[in-house]
Amino acid sequence: MSNIRLRAFNIIERFISKQKRLDVLDVKTIIENSLRNDIIAKKNNYLIQLLKHASNTTGYYKNLSRGTNITDFPVTNKNTIKSNFHLFESSKFKGNKLKLVRTSGSTGLPFKTFQNKEKVRRNNADNLYFSKLAGYSVGNKLYYFRMWDAYDKKSFLNKWLRNIKTLDVFDLNDAFFNKFVALLSTKKHQKSFIGYASTFEQLCKYLDKTKSKPIQTNLQSVIAISESLNTYTKEAMKKYFQVDMVSRYSNVENGIIAQQLPGTEYFLVNTASYFVEILDLNTDTPIKNGNPGRIVITDLFNYAVPMIRYDTGDIGIMDVIEDKIVLTQVLGRNIDTITDTKGDIILNNIMMLVNNYHELNQCQLIQKSAKTYLFKINIKSEFKREKQFIADFRPHLGSDAIIEIEYVSEIPLMASGKRRVMVNEMS
């Protein structure tokens, strides 16, 4: 960071650092002591205050005459909020200056909400805390991979002060990676990456193909967002950049829900800013730790548009490890969860098997019916290992599975800039 940037950044920080430090300290204290009695009481107080606020100031919850017991409140989702948005808006915040947040998410459903300044401040604290856990230090050069046309762009001043380099992933190809790797080889300052998991997978496959040696570029941290992070990418990033990358579980409309720690597979839950429940796949009944269910969250700090028992559309498994509340697995979008021919959910991301087929450019698995599966494959030449590919997947899908393959020139991006690796088309 240049002296001018550092000086400007420090001037701004001087005015806001006290409150920021208090916010980060609150996040840190709660997450790292989640099972302590006084912390449990503090979290319950955050929850009760939000429920009271929603009941008193929103049409949706006021009409339901709810109390302060979370299980008395209904489970909601994007469709519920979008269809009744005016009823979710708090009368206390109407007319106030709020932050507009827009997303289409992995479902492609356009969605918007608003956040009050306290919520924005909390998100900033969450980001500082979890980024530091991953190895990022404020001021490091941050390379941010995203489909920026799908999101509100950061201002030039914002990027300059925070030392952020935005990189659009709309057209990732060999020329892009060649130029990027050449840039890294000349930049020895401390730096960090954040972006889609698939972007880093493609980067590693490019380095495999070019038989690259480890890149000495002083990389401090890598955070994968929005998509499942597979073992191949983690190991390859370690090989090429000497860094333990982590996966962050978050969404645009709320923020950081959980994140891996370097060297771990589980996700540390952000109990400081969300009340997280795992509910039965077919009912709104909470289930015991260790079992897969729907991830449902209550955002404790968005008072402008309260999101209570909000079904994220994801499936996960919650547990307690070393006195910390964690998600041992985040299984991805509910609509993208597939079942085998017996109807059982395939818990592990079986698409990791594709890592054994480096000749493939892209691959997508679609469940067409209870026993019919379609693989869309993008490959430049003939797929000589097609029979072996099908044989590798059959034990996971079912011995009686009907497995079809369709060769395509491209698997298109969604509006969010992400590709769905697994799709369930059953009604």
mmCIF file of N, CA and C in Angstrom, residues 26-27 29-51 122 269-276 298 300-301 303 318 323-325:
data_model
loop_
_atom_site.group_PDB
_atom_site.id
_atom_site.type_symbol
_atom_site.label_atom_id
_atom_site.label_comp_id
_atom_site.label_asym_id
_atom_site.label_seq_id
_atom_site.Cartn_x
_atom_site.Cartn_y
_atom_site.Cartn_z
ATOM 1 N N ASP A 26 -17.164 -7.852 19.870
ATOM 2 C CA ASP A 26 -18.428 -8.517 20.199
ATOM 3 C C ASP A 26 -18.580 -9.796 19.383
ATOM 4 N N VAL A 27 -18.282 -9.712 18.095
ATOM 5 C CA VAL A 27 -18.357 -10.893 17.217
ATOM 6 C C VAL A 27 -17.400 -11.976 17.712
ATOM 7 N N THR A 29 -15.975 -12.414 20.697
ATOM 8 C CA THR A 29 -16.314 -12.935 22.027
ATOM 9 C C THR A 29 -17.453 -13.939 21.961
ATOM 10 N N ILE A 30 -18.483 -13.607 21.196
ATOM 11 C CA ILE A 30 -19.645 -14.497 21.110
ATOM 12 C C ILE A 30 -19.298 -15.800 20.398
ATOM 13 N N ILE A 31 -18.641 -15.708 19.242
ATOM 14 C CA ILE A 31 -18.342 -16.912 18.464
ATOM 15 C C ILE A 31 -17.401 -17.848 19.215
ATOM 16 N N GLU A 32 -16.411 -17.285 19.871
ATOM 17 C CA GLU A 32 -15.400 -18.110 20.520
ATOM 18 C C GLU A 32 -15.813 -18.598 21.906
ATOM 19 N N ASN A 33 -16.983 -18.147 22.370
ATOM 20 C CA ASN A 33 -17.491 -18.589 23.679
ATOM 21 C C ASN A 33 -18.984 -18.889 23.598
ATOM 22 N N SER A 34 -19.411 -19.478 22.481
ATOM 23 C CA SER A 34 -20.836 -19.639 22.182
ATOM 24 C C SER A 34 -21.617 -20.424 23.229
ATOM 25 N N LEU A 35 -20.951 -21.331 23.948
ATOM 26 C CA LEU A 35 -21.662 -22.195 24.895
ATOM 27 C C LEU A 35 -21.558 -21.703 26.340
ATOM 28 N N ARG A 36 -20.916 -20.554 26.545
ATOM 29 C CA ARG A 36 -20.815 -19.992 27.893
ATOM 30 C C ARG A 36 -22.160 -19.390 28.294
ATOM 31 N N ASN A 37 -22.568 -19.553 29.539
ATOM 32 C CA ASN A 37 -23.904 -19.143 29.975
ATOM 33 C C ASN A 37 -24.186 -17.670 29.728
ATOM 34 N N ASP A 38 -23.235 -16.788 30.048
ATOM 35 C CA ASP A 38 -23.476 -15.360 29.849
ATOM 36 C C ASP A 38 -23.573 -15.002 28.370
ATOM 37 N N ILE A 39 -22.838 -15.740 27.518
ATOM 38 C CA ILE A 39 -22.904 -15.499 26.077
ATOM 39 C C ILE A 39 -24.228 -16.010 25.513
ATOM 40 N N ILE A 40 -24.679 -17.151 25.995
ATOM 41 C CA ILE A 40 -25.987 -17.666 25.572
ATOM 42 C C ILE A 40 -27.078 -16.660 25.920
ATOM 43 N N ALA A 41 -26.984 -16.070 27.112
ATOM 44 C CA ALA A 41 -27.966 -15.065 27.535
ATOM 45 C C ALA A 41 -27.907 -13.837 26.625
ATOM 46 N N LYS A 42 -26.698 -13.441 26.241
ATOM 47 C CA LYS A 42 -26.541 -12.275 25.366
ATOM 48 C C LYS A 42 -27.145 -12.537 23.989
ATOM 49 N N LYS A 43 -26.889 -13.734 23.446
ATOM 50 C CA LYS A 43 -27.452 -14.083 22.140
ATOM 51 C C LYS A 43 -28.975 -14.145 22.205
ATOM 52 N N ASN A 44 -29.506 -14.704 23.284
ATOM 53 C CA ASN A 44 -30.963 -14.767 23.451
ATOM 54 C C ASN A 44 -31.570 -13.369 23.515
ATOM 55 N N ASN A 45 -30.849 -12.450 24.145
ATOM 56 C CA ASN A 45 -31.341 -11.076 24.231
ATOM 57 C C ASN A 45 -31.387 -10.428 22.851
ATOM 58 N N TYR A 46 -30.338 -10.662 22.035
ATOM 59 C CA TYR A 46 -30.352 -10.157 20.653
ATOM 60 C C TYR A 46 -31.568 -10.698 19.907
ATOM 61 N N LEU A 47 -31.840 -11.995 20.094
ATOM 62 C CA LEU A 47 -32.946 -12.632 19.391
ATOM 63 C C LEU A 47 -34.296 -12.091 19.847
ATOM 64 N N ILE A 48 -34.476 -11.987 21.150
ATOM 65 C CA ILE A 48 -35.754 -11.513 21.699
ATOM 66 C C ILE A 48 -36.039 -10.078 21.261
ATOM 67 N N GLN A 49 -35.022 -9.229 21.291
ATOM 68 C CA GLN A 49 -35.210 -7.835 20.874
ATOM 69 C C GLN A 49 -35.635 -7.751 19.412
ATOM 70 N N LEU A 50 -35.053 -8.601 18.566
ATOM 71 C CA LEU A 50 -35.430 -8.605 17.151
ATOM 72 C C LEU A 50 -36.869 -9.073 16.973
ATOM 73 N N LEU A 51 -37.250 -10.144 17.678
ATOM 74 C CA LEU A 51 -38.607 -10.681 17.542
ATOM 75 C C LEU A 51 -39.643 -9.664 18.014
ATOM 76 N N ARG A 122 -22.527 -4.322 11.246
ATOM 77 C CA ARG A 122 -22.297 -5.680 11.739
ATOM 78 C C ARG A 122 -21.668 -6.546 10.661
ATOM 79 N N VAL A 269 -19.681 -21.502 12.742
ATOM 80 C CA VAL A 269 -20.937 -20.783 12.543
ATOM 81 C C VAL A 269 -20.867 -19.387 13.154
ATOM 82 N N ASN A 270 -21.393 -18.418 12.434
ATOM 83 C CA ASN A 270 -21.427 -17.041 12.911
ATOM 84 C C ASN A 270 -22.607 -16.857 13.870
ATOM 85 N N THR A 271 -22.441 -17.398 15.083
ATOM 86 C CA THR A 271 -23.501 -17.318 16.086
ATOM 87 C C THR A 271 -23.651 -15.908 16.648
ATOM 88 N N ALA A 272 -22.703 -15.020 16.341
ATOM 89 C CA ALA A 272 -22.768 -13.650 16.843
ATOM 90 C C ALA A 272 -23.800 -12.813 16.096
ATOM 91 N N SER A 273 -24.064 -13.158 14.848
ATOM 92 C CA SER A 273 -24.943 -12.329 14.022
ATOM 93 C C SER A 273 -26.178 -13.052 13.504
ATOM 94 N N TYR A 274 -26.233 -14.388 13.707
ATOM 95 C CA TYR A 274 -27.371 -15.162 13.211
ATOM 96 C C TYR A 274 -27.766 -16.236 14.215
ATOM 97 N N PHE A 275 -29.054 -16.489 14.283
ATOM 98 C CA PHE A 275 -29.562 -17.659 14.999
ATOM 99 C C PHE A 275 -29.802 -18.713 13.928
ATOM 100 N N VAL A 276 -29.040 -19.790 13.982
ATOM 101 C CA VAL A 276 -29.064 -20.792 12.923
ATOM 102 C C VAL A 276 -29.775 -22.056 13.400
ATOM 103 N N THR A 298 -31.975 -16.750 11.265
ATOM 104 C CA THR A 298 -32.614 -15.502 11.680
ATOM 105 C C THR A 298 -31.520 -14.451 11.778
ATOM 106 N N LEU A 300 -29.991 -11.384 13.084
ATOM 107 C CA LEU A 300 -30.205 -10.675 14.346
ATOM 108 C C LEU A 300 -30.049 -9.169 14.252
ATOM 109 N N PHE A 301 -29.551 -8.654 13.129
ATOM 110 C CA PHE A 301 -29.249 -7.220 13.066
ATOM 111 C C PHE A 301 -29.958 -6.466 11.953
ATOM 112 N N TYR A 303 -32.936 -4.846 11.104
ATOM 113 C CA TYR A 303 -34.196 -4.356 11.662
ATOM 114 C C TYR A 303 -35.039 -3.661 10.602
ATOM 115 N N MET A 318 -25.247 -29.734 11.397
ATOM 116 C CA MET A 318 -24.682 -28.953 12.494
ATOM 117 C C MET A 318 -24.175 -29.868 13.590
ATOM 118 N N ASP A 323 -16.173 -27.163 21.734
ATOM 119 C CA ASP A 323 -17.010 -26.131 22.346
ATOM 120 C C ASP A 323 -17.413 -25.014 21.382
ATOM 121 N N LYS A 324 -17.355 -25.285 20.092
ATOM 122 C CA LYS A 324 -17.782 -24.298 19.096
ATOM 123 C C LYS A 324 -18.875 -24.907 18.224
ATOM 124 N N ILE A 325 -19.847 -24.076 17.884
ATOM 125 C CA ILE A 325 -20.954 -24.517 17.037
ATOM 126 C C ILE A 325 -20.497 -24.467 15.586
#
